[in-house]
Amino acid sequence: MANDKTRKFSSIIVDGISQAPSRAMLHAVGFGDDDFKKPQIGIASTWSMVTPCNMHINKLAENAAQGADEAGAKSIIFNTITVSDGISMGTPGMRYSLVSREVIADSIETVTAAQGFDGVVAIGGCDKNMPGCMIALARLNRPSVFVYGGTIKPGAGHTDIVSVFEAVGGVAAGKVSEAELKVVEDTAIPGPGSCGGMYTANTMASAIEALGMSLPNSSAQEAISDDKKNDCFRAGEAVFSLIEKGIKPRDIMTRKAFENAITVVIALGGSTNAVLHLLAMAHATDVELELDDFTRIGEHVPLLADLRPSGKYLMSELIAIGGIRPLMKMLLDANLLHGDCMTVTGKTMAENLADVPPYPAGQDVIRALDNPIKKDSHLVVLYGNIATGGSVAKITGKEGLSFTGNARVFESEEAALAAVLDDTVVKDDVVVIRHEGPVGGPGMREMLSPTGAIMGKGLGKEVALITDGRFSGGSHGFVVGHVTPEAAVGGPIAIIEDGDGITIDAVNKTLSLNIPQEEIDARLAKWQAPPIKENRGTLAKYARLVSSASEGAVTDKF
């Protein structure tokens, strides 16, 4: 049995007399004698019936396997987990959402390394699937392609999952009847695919394409479409080609490539979660990336996409005009992208974009560079005496660029949501939700329920919200998350009291508690660490291993 360069890892598993037991077991799962001479490509599928984001991915995995097999490899499909952010949102179950990113990364790394796969196709749907897959691919550094499972079709009346969350706030405000809420509930999610705005799933899919780790246009295809089937088939072929050429993820995931990803996320108005996930992916790749890089790049990159949650269009409408590739070509031509970065096509980014036509005349989904929605980034990194380690705001300018109000403090998301719904939260309040960070949660829940309720009640410009937790890509309004250090480790957010003045200033990039420093120091001196919430299991391990949000909330930073 030949041991050529395409079988660097699998040959150790299946070659020679000593590996007869391995071959015996593989015969039982469908290997023929000739298959042992082929490079093995693992197809990491995140299929499950847990969520519509992933319910179709078993079929996509089969398409990818077929592409790998027809190219000359031997494919092996295996599964990893997913959890649904949308379903668990606002409940204790949401504590497992960010944790699942680490479980996914660990499981793909574990199976691929143990089984000796020579390459990987990873297919993700729900939010944490994508960075989870990418972290694993970076750690393994074997020829790989990521495939996005695709976006969902719009619901009736141009609705989506955020429409449901905001309708809940509308009911509380008396603007939406329970019967109207039921209609939205029944029709907003029409079938398979990830949430339909420029929320975290579509944001991360776009970022990964800009990073060069998925095939051109993979981020801008509907889940149920021939384009997505073909994308998966071609991904299987592409990994075989990458194996032959010796191109690996770390050849692609360079610092310049991460800068391209940040640029595209900003232009699209993407989720704050992209900051957290790109930092984590860079850590896995040993690329130096920090919060301040988002600020540096954001000073020169405008917000161009009129996409939900702050805009009016859904991903399906961006797909209809050509996806993100014309945007990337526009950015490249303006010297805002690095064109010399390698991609999974085996070509550079500039080569991939060379023949991409512009958007059709008359469309207003993507603005021209000289007519931006905002001249610089909507992702604003804020520092100050509340966030000495940094925080991340999502400010498009529609809600203004600064906000000063009085703190209304809550120790959990549930308590804050109840106060929004029962009219405790009023105009000029700054809602402070703490003990929801990576350690304090544990798990750093997303605050879509309270932000959705604030918007649904019509308070989007009148109430701000800060938290050591994070936000769904569907959150919008005057919101600041990822406040570090978090409350559970003694960050200043832990000592804010009801009525304290707070200023959010997106121009000067500050988050300030408007009381004397002497008072802050006195309160911090009296602070005592809260009791540990979890002593056993996944959350307990996570809380003890996880780094700060400003470092990507990774669990292997030693």
Tab-separated table of C-alpha atoms in Angstrom, residues 5-345:
chain	number	residue	atom	x	y	z
A	5	LYS	CA	1.709	12.780	0.253
A	6	THR	CA	-2.097	12.701	-0.034
A	7	ARG	CA	-2.329	10.102	2.761
A	8	LYS	CA	-0.128	11.728	5.387
A	9	PHE	CA	-2.459	10.828	8.255
A	10	SER	CA	-4.642	7.965	7.044
A	11	SER	CA	-1.670	5.805	6.024
A	12	ILE	CA	-0.691	5.535	9.700
A	13	ILE	CA	-4.149	4.152	10.440
A	14	VAL	CA	-4.597	1.683	7.571
A	15	ASP	CA	-1.217	0.672	6.094
A	16	GLY	CA	0.767	-2.461	6.891
A	17	ILE	CA	0.213	-5.809	8.540
A	18	SER	CA	-0.045	-4.250	12.000
A	19	GLN	CA	-3.088	-2.234	10.939
A	20	ALA	CA	-5.155	-5.215	9.798
A	21	PRO	CA	-7.502	-4.746	12.782
A	22	SER	CA	-8.176	-1.162	11.692
A	23	ARG	CA	-8.914	-2.270	8.151
A	24	ALA	CA	-11.199	-5.024	9.441
A	25	MET	CA	-13.337	-2.497	11.279
A	26	LEU	CA	-13.389	-0.135	8.314
A	27	HIS	CA	-14.546	-2.929	5.987
A	28	ALA	CA	-17.650	-3.113	8.175
A	29	VAL	CA	-18.473	0.575	7.553
A	30	GLY	CA	-18.158	0.329	3.788
A	31	PHE	CA	-14.453	0.387	2.867
A	32	GLY	CA	-13.275	-1.744	-0.029
A	33	ASP	CA	-9.636	-2.693	-0.533
A	34	ASP	CA	-9.093	0.141	-3.004
A	35	ASP	CA	-10.410	2.696	-0.503
A	36	PHE	CA	-7.413	2.145	1.757
A	37	LYS	CA	-5.204	3.599	-0.975
A	38	LYS	CA	-7.186	6.850	-1.128
A	39	PRO	CA	-6.894	9.954	1.049
A	40	GLN	CA	-9.645	9.994	3.649
A	41	ILE	CA	-11.817	13.096	3.964
A	42	GLY	CA	-13.928	13.517	7.062
A	43	ILE	CA	-17.290	15.211	6.536
A	44	ALA	CA	-18.138	16.924	9.828
A	45	SER	CA	-21.922	17.296	9.863
A	46	THR	CA	-23.817	19.355	12.405
A	47	TRP	CA	-27.138	17.783	11.410
A	48	SER	CA	-29.850	17.426	14.011
A	49	MET	CA	-33.560	17.962	14.392
A	50	VAL	CA	-32.888	20.311	17.305
A	51	THR	CA	-33.250	23.420	15.137
A	52	PRO	CA	-34.341	24.459	11.627
A	53	CYS	CA	-30.830	25.837	11.094
A	54	ASN	CA	-29.446	22.293	10.918
A	55	MET	CA	-32.334	20.006	10.008
A	56	HIS	CA	-31.237	19.674	6.358
A	57	ILE	CA	-27.506	19.284	6.828
A	58	ASN	CA	-27.552	15.476	6.647
A	59	LYS	CA	-28.402	15.790	2.935
A	60	LEU	CA	-25.712	18.437	2.437
A	61	ALA	CA	-23.160	16.138	4.081
A	62	GLU	CA	-24.052	13.448	1.568
A	63	ASN	CA	-23.518	15.947	-1.275
A	64	ALA	CA	-20.073	16.802	0.114
A	65	ALA	CA	-19.208	13.130	0.509
A	66	GLN	CA	-20.192	12.465	-3.096
A	67	GLY	CA	-17.965	15.298	-4.276
A	68	ALA	CA	-15.000	13.943	-2.307
A	69	ASP	CA	-15.542	10.395	-3.546
A	70	GLU	CA	-15.871	11.365	-7.184
A	71	ALA	CA	-12.680	13.402	-6.908
A	72	GLY	CA	-10.779	10.295	-5.833
A	73	ALA	CA	-10.933	10.326	-2.034
A	74	LYS	CA	-12.801	8.184	0.483
A	75	SER	CA	-15.336	10.175	2.501
A	76	ILE	CA	-16.444	9.428	6.040
A	77	ILE	CA	-19.414	11.338	7.476
A	78	PHE	CA	-19.473	11.951	11.209
A	79	ASN	CA	-21.600	14.149	13.434
A	80	THR	CA	-21.132	16.730	16.108
A	81	ILE	CA	-23.665	18.592	18.235
A	82	THR	CA	-25.652	21.758	17.857
A	83	VAL	CA	-27.866	23.731	20.220
A	84	SER	CA	-30.425	26.308	19.166
A	85	ASP	CA	-29.885	29.859	20.326
A	86	GLY	CA	-33.354	30.879	19.171
A	87	ILE	CA	-35.066	28.111	21.133
A	88	SER	CA	-33.009	28.423	24.315
A	89	MET	CA	-32.955	32.257	24.263
A	90	GLY	CA	-34.022	33.828	27.543
A	91	THR	CA	-33.817	30.535	29.448
A	92	PRO	CA	-31.104	28.849	31.556
A	93	GLY	CA	-30.453	26.615	28.553
A	94	MET	CA	-28.891	29.553	26.720
A	95	ARG	CA	-25.895	29.240	29.031
A	96	TYR	CA	-24.843	26.292	26.878
A	97	SER	CA	-24.838	28.223	23.586
A	98	LEU	CA	-21.315	29.664	23.624
A	99	VAL	CA	-20.125	26.556	25.457
A	100	SER	CA	-21.289	24.513	22.462
A	101	ARG	CA	-18.729	26.313	20.285
A	102	GLU	CA	-15.986	24.703	22.369
A	103	VAL	CA	-17.697	21.285	22.397
A	104	ILE	CA	-18.025	21.390	18.602
A	105	ALA	CA	-14.390	22.395	18.142
A	106	ASP	CA	-13.173	19.750	20.578
A	107	SER	CA	-15.295	17.004	19.019
A	108	ILE	CA	-14.256	17.676	15.409
A	109	GLU	CA	-10.606	17.867	16.462
A	110	THR	CA	-10.988	14.641	18.445
A	111	VAL	CA	-12.611	12.574	15.695
A	112	THR	CA	-10.389	13.869	12.882
A	113	ALA	CA	-7.132	13.368	14.778
A	114	ALA	CA	-8.149	9.980	16.186
A	115	GLN	CA	-9.323	8.574	12.842
A	116	GLY	CA	-6.452	9.965	10.803
A	117	PHE	CA	-8.447	11.910	8.230
A	118	ASP	CA	-6.294	13.633	5.623
A	119	GLY	CA	-8.761	16.461	5.063
A	120	VAL	CA	-12.072	17.809	6.342
A	121	VAL	CA	-15.277	19.349	5.043
A	122	ALA	CA	-17.128	20.983	7.948
A	123	ILE	CA	-20.767	22.010	7.474
A	124	GLY	CA	-22.371	24.403	9.973
A	125	GLY	CA	-25.793	25.965	10.375
A	126	CYS	CA	-26.687	27.547	13.736
A	127	ASP	CA	-24.529	30.361	15.100
A	128	LYS	CA	-21.860	28.557	17.142
A	129	ASN	CA	-21.399	25.792	14.556
A	130	MET	CA	-19.355	28.059	12.340
A	131	PRO	CA	-16.669	29.310	14.724
A	132	GLY	CA	-16.676	25.889	16.385
A	133	CYS	CA	-15.877	24.238	13.064
A	134	MET	CA	-13.289	26.867	12.196
A	135	ILE	CA	-11.480	26.581	15.535
A	136	ALA	CA	-11.174	22.831	14.960
A	137	LEU	CA	-9.908	23.251	11.397
A	138	ALA	CA	-7.311	25.767	12.579
A	139	ARG	CA	-6.088	23.506	15.352
A	140	LEU	CA	-5.855	20.463	13.072
A	141	ASN	CA	-4.288	22.352	10.157
A	142	ARG	CA	-5.242	19.702	7.597
A	143	PRO	CA	-6.598	20.640	4.145
A	144	SER	CA	-10.162	21.776	4.823
A	145	VAL	CA	-13.176	23.680	3.537
A	146	PHE	CA	-16.033	25.133	5.569
A	147	VAL	CA	-19.548	25.035	4.117
A	148	TYR	CA	-22.379	27.218	5.382
A	149	GLY	CA	-25.680	25.352	5.615
A	150	GLY	CA	-27.495	28.343	4.158
A	151	THR	CA	-30.043	30.928	5.189
A	152	ILE	CA	-33.764	30.442	5.727
A	153	LYS	CA	-36.426	31.825	3.407
A	154	PRO	CA	-38.413	34.828	4.709
A	155	GLY	CA	-41.532	34.181	6.718
A	156	ALA	CA	-44.967	35.469	5.782
A	157	GLY	CA	-45.060	39.253	5.636
A	158	HIS	CA	-41.265	39.532	5.478
A	159	THR	CA	-40.880	38.167	9.024
A	160	ASP	CA	-38.155	36.208	10.773
A	161	ILE	CA	-37.300	35.004	14.286
A	162	VAL	CA	-36.527	38.532	15.530
A	163	SER	CA	-40.025	39.544	14.429
A	164	VAL	CA	-41.341	37.073	17.007
A	165	PHE	CA	-39.134	38.399	19.825
A	166	GLU	CA	-40.125	41.981	19.051
A	167	ALA	CA	-43.812	41.033	18.830
A	168	VAL	CA	-43.553	39.799	22.431
A	169	GLY	CA	-42.523	43.338	23.428
A	170	GLY	CA	-45.328	44.663	21.248
A	171	VAL	CA	-47.872	42.645	23.214
A	172	ALA	CA	-46.521	44.079	26.478
A	173	ALA	CA	-46.822	47.600	25.050
A	174	GLY	CA	-50.364	46.994	23.846
A	175	LYS	CA	-49.304	47.502	20.232
A	176	VAL	CA	-49.684	43.858	19.185
A	177	SER	CA	-52.568	41.566	20.064
A	178	GLU	CA	-52.043	37.999	21.240
A	179	ALA	CA	-53.792	36.837	18.072
A	180	GLU	CA	-51.340	38.833	15.950
A	181	LEU	CA	-48.437	37.375	17.931
A	182	LYS	CA	-49.764	33.870	17.214
A	183	VAL	CA	-49.787	34.574	13.474
A	184	VAL	CA	-46.172	35.750	13.583
A	185	GLU	CA	-45.221	32.736	15.712
A	186	ASP	CA	-46.837	30.338	13.226
A	187	THR	CA	-45.397	31.820	10.032
A	188	ALA	CA	-42.018	33.462	10.746
A	189	ILE	CA	-39.991	30.245	10.390
A	190	PRO	CA	-41.100	28.550	7.147
A	191	GLY	CA	-38.517	25.755	6.974
A	192	PRO	CA	-34.811	24.844	7.096
A	193	GLY	CA	-32.013	27.369	7.285
A	194	SER	CA	-30.299	29.835	9.590
A	195	CYS	CA	-31.931	33.043	10.806
A	196	GLY	CA	-32.630	35.371	7.908
A	197	GLY	CA	-31.055	38.746	8.746
A	198	MET	CA	-27.417	39.747	9.080
A	199	TYR	CA	-27.477	38.051	12.451
A	200	THR	CA	-24.643	35.913	13.783
A	201	ALA	CA	-25.043	32.949	11.411
A	202	ASN	CA	-25.021	35.001	8.216
A	203	THR	CA	-22.364	37.277	9.684
A	204	MET	CA	-20.001	34.396	10.433
A	205	ALA	CA	-20.680	32.708	7.104
A	206	SER	CA	-19.745	35.946	5.358
A	207	ALA	CA	-16.669	36.387	7.545
A	208	ILE	CA	-15.464	32.870	6.755
A	209	GLU	CA	-15.903	33.410	3.026
A	210	ALA	CA	-13.943	36.667	3.332
A	211	LEU	CA	-11.330	34.766	5.320
A	212	GLY	CA	-10.913	32.465	2.318
A	213	MET	CA	-12.018	29.266	4.050
A	214	SER	CA	-15.225	28.617	2.114
A	215	LEU	CA	-15.853	28.512	-1.600
A	216	PRO	CA	-16.934	31.715	-3.349
A	217	ASN	CA	-20.601	32.526	-2.657
A	218	SER	CA	-21.018	29.828	0.015
A	219	SER	CA	-22.256	32.477	2.466
A	220	ALA	CA	-25.019	33.740	0.162
A	221	GLN	CA	-27.168	30.735	-0.713
A	222	GLU	CA	-30.506	29.620	0.646
A	223	ALA	CA	-30.488	26.393	2.649
A	224	ILE	CA	-32.919	24.691	0.311
A	225	SER	CA	-31.470	25.376	-3.124
A	226	ASP	CA	-29.534	23.692	-5.908
A	227	ASP	CA	-26.790	26.250	-5.339
A	228	LYS	CA	-26.242	24.960	-1.818
A	229	LYS	CA	-26.174	21.322	-2.950
A	230	ASN	CA	-23.582	22.214	-5.575
A	231	ASP	CA	-21.591	24.197	-3.018
A	232	CYS	CA	-21.320	21.083	-0.843
A	233	PHE	CA	-20.381	18.828	-3.764
A	234	ARG	CA	-17.674	21.265	-4.873
A	235	ALA	CA	-16.374	21.499	-1.290
A	236	GLY	CA	-15.697	17.758	-1.319
A	237	GLU	CA	-13.823	18.150	-4.593
A	238	ALA	CA	-11.958	21.203	-3.294
A	239	VAL	CA	-10.577	19.426	-0.222
A	240	PHE	CA	-9.142	16.684	-2.439
A	241	SER	CA	-7.467	19.375	-4.537
A	242	LEU	CA	-6.126	21.113	-1.401
A	243	ILE	CA	-4.648	17.813	-0.214
A	244	GLU	CA	-2.872	17.395	-3.539
A	245	LYS	CA	-1.563	20.973	-3.424
A	246	GLY	CA	-0.612	20.841	0.245
A	247	ILE	CA	-2.659	23.966	1.120
A	248	LYS	CA	-3.727	24.000	4.767
A	249	PRO	CA	-5.905	26.310	6.893
A	250	ARG	CA	-2.984	28.200	8.403
A	251	ASP	CA	-1.764	29.014	4.897
A	252	ILE	CA	-5.117	30.749	4.401
A	253	MET	CA	-6.031	32.048	7.882
A	254	THR	CA	-3.322	34.720	8.080
A	255	ARG	CA	-3.479	38.089	9.817
A	256	LYS	CA	-4.302	39.736	6.488
A	257	ALA	CA	-7.136	37.266	5.967
A	258	PHE	CA	-8.574	38.099	9.398
A	259	GLU	CA	-8.405	41.776	8.474
A	260	ASN	CA	-10.420	40.953	5.334
A	261	ALA	CA	-13.006	39.166	7.456
A	262	ILE	CA	-13.316	42.131	9.832
A	263	THR	CA	-13.691	44.519	6.887
A	264	VAL	CA	-16.527	42.526	5.344
A	265	VAL	CA	-18.316	42.118	8.700
A	266	ILE	CA	-18.246	45.892	9.196
A	267	ALA	CA	-19.470	46.682	5.671
A	268	LEU	CA	-22.355	44.237	6.155
A	269	GLY	CA	-23.393	45.582	9.574
A	270	GLY	CA	-22.641	42.207	11.142
A	271	SER	CA	-23.149	40.855	14.643
A	272	THR	CA	-21.082	41.798	17.691
A	273	ASN	CA	-20.532	38.068	18.102
A	274	ALA	CA	-18.141	38.276	15.159
A	275	VAL	CA	-15.693	40.081	17.458
A	276	LEU	CA	-15.799	37.262	19.988
A	277	HIS	CA	-15.552	34.509	17.382
A	278	LEU	CA	-12.858	36.030	15.179
A	279	LEU	CA	-10.686	36.550	18.273
A	280	ALA	CA	-11.191	32.888	19.179
A	281	MET	CA	-10.466	31.678	15.646
A	282	ALA	CA	-7.302	33.782	15.504
A	283	HIS	CA	-6.171	32.297	18.822
A	284	ALA	CA	-6.600	28.798	17.369
A	285	THR	CA	-4.485	29.829	14.373
A	286	ASP	CA	-1.770	31.541	16.463
A	287	VAL	CA	-2.533	34.827	14.709
A	288	GLU	CA	-2.220	37.921	16.891
A	289	LEU	CA	-5.582	39.679	16.868
A	290	GLU	CA	-7.052	41.960	19.528
A	291	LEU	CA	-9.989	44.243	20.191
A	292	ASP	CA	-8.112	47.307	19.046
A	293	ASP	CA	-7.711	45.824	15.557
A	294	PHE	CA	-11.478	46.164	15.109
A	295	THR	CA	-11.207	49.843	16.012
A	296	ARG	CA	-8.249	50.429	13.690
A	297	ILE	CA	-9.934	48.770	10.706
A	298	GLY	CA	-13.314	50.273	11.548
A	299	GLU	CA	-12.009	53.819	11.200
A	300	HIS	CA	-11.642	53.308	7.444
A	301	VAL	CA	-14.476	50.898	6.579
A	302	PRO	CA	-18.046	52.185	6.166
A	303	LEU	CA	-21.310	50.415	6.976
A	304	LEU	CA	-22.932	49.792	3.588
A	305	ALA	CA	-25.592	47.092	4.004
A	306	ASP	CA	-29.204	47.958	4.812
A	307	LEU	CA	-29.830	44.562	6.394
A	308	ARG	CA	-31.702	43.489	9.490
A	309	PRO	CA	-31.659	43.866	12.403
A	310	SER	CA	-31.103	47.626	12.087
A	311	GLY	CA	-31.921	47.739	8.345
A	312	LYS	CA	-34.893	46.547	6.332
A	313	TYR	CA	-33.665	43.720	4.091
A	314	LEU	CA	-33.174	39.999	4.701
A	315	MET	CA	-30.341	37.767	3.488
A	316	SER	CA	-32.540	36.318	0.761
A	317	GLU	CA	-32.729	39.784	-0.816
A	318	LEU	CA	-28.952	40.145	-0.711
A	319	ILE	CA	-28.688	36.723	-2.363
A	320	ALA	CA	-31.040	37.887	-5.127
A	321	ILE	CA	-28.664	40.697	-6.140
A	322	GLY	CA	-25.486	38.615	-6.066
A	323	GLY	CA	-24.562	37.988	-2.436
A	324	ILE	CA	-21.443	39.431	-0.860
A	325	ARG	CA	-19.035	38.961	-3.782
A	326	PRO	CA	-19.852	42.255	-5.552
A	327	LEU	CA	-19.408	43.982	-2.181
A	328	MET	CA	-16.026	42.321	-1.734
A	329	LYS	CA	-15.013	43.358	-5.264
A	330	MET	CA	-16.018	46.941	-4.448
A	331	LEU	CA	-13.941	46.838	-1.251
A	332	LEU	CA	-10.998	45.281	-3.073
A	333	ASP	CA	-11.074	47.950	-5.776
A	334	ALA	CA	-11.029	50.595	-3.033
A	335	ASN	CA	-7.929	48.981	-1.479
A	336	LEU	CA	-9.905	47.985	1.615
A	337	LEU	CA	-9.249	44.245	1.151
A	338	HIS	CA	-5.977	42.361	0.821
A	339	GLY	CA	-6.180	40.710	-2.588
A	340	ASP	CA	-3.071	38.562	-2.197
A	341	CYS	CA	-4.546	36.230	0.452
A	342	MET	CA	-4.730	32.532	-0.457
A	343	THR	CA	-8.171	30.846	-0.434
A	344	VAL	CA	-9.560	27.306	-0.546
A	345	THR	CA	-9.919	27.570	-4.331
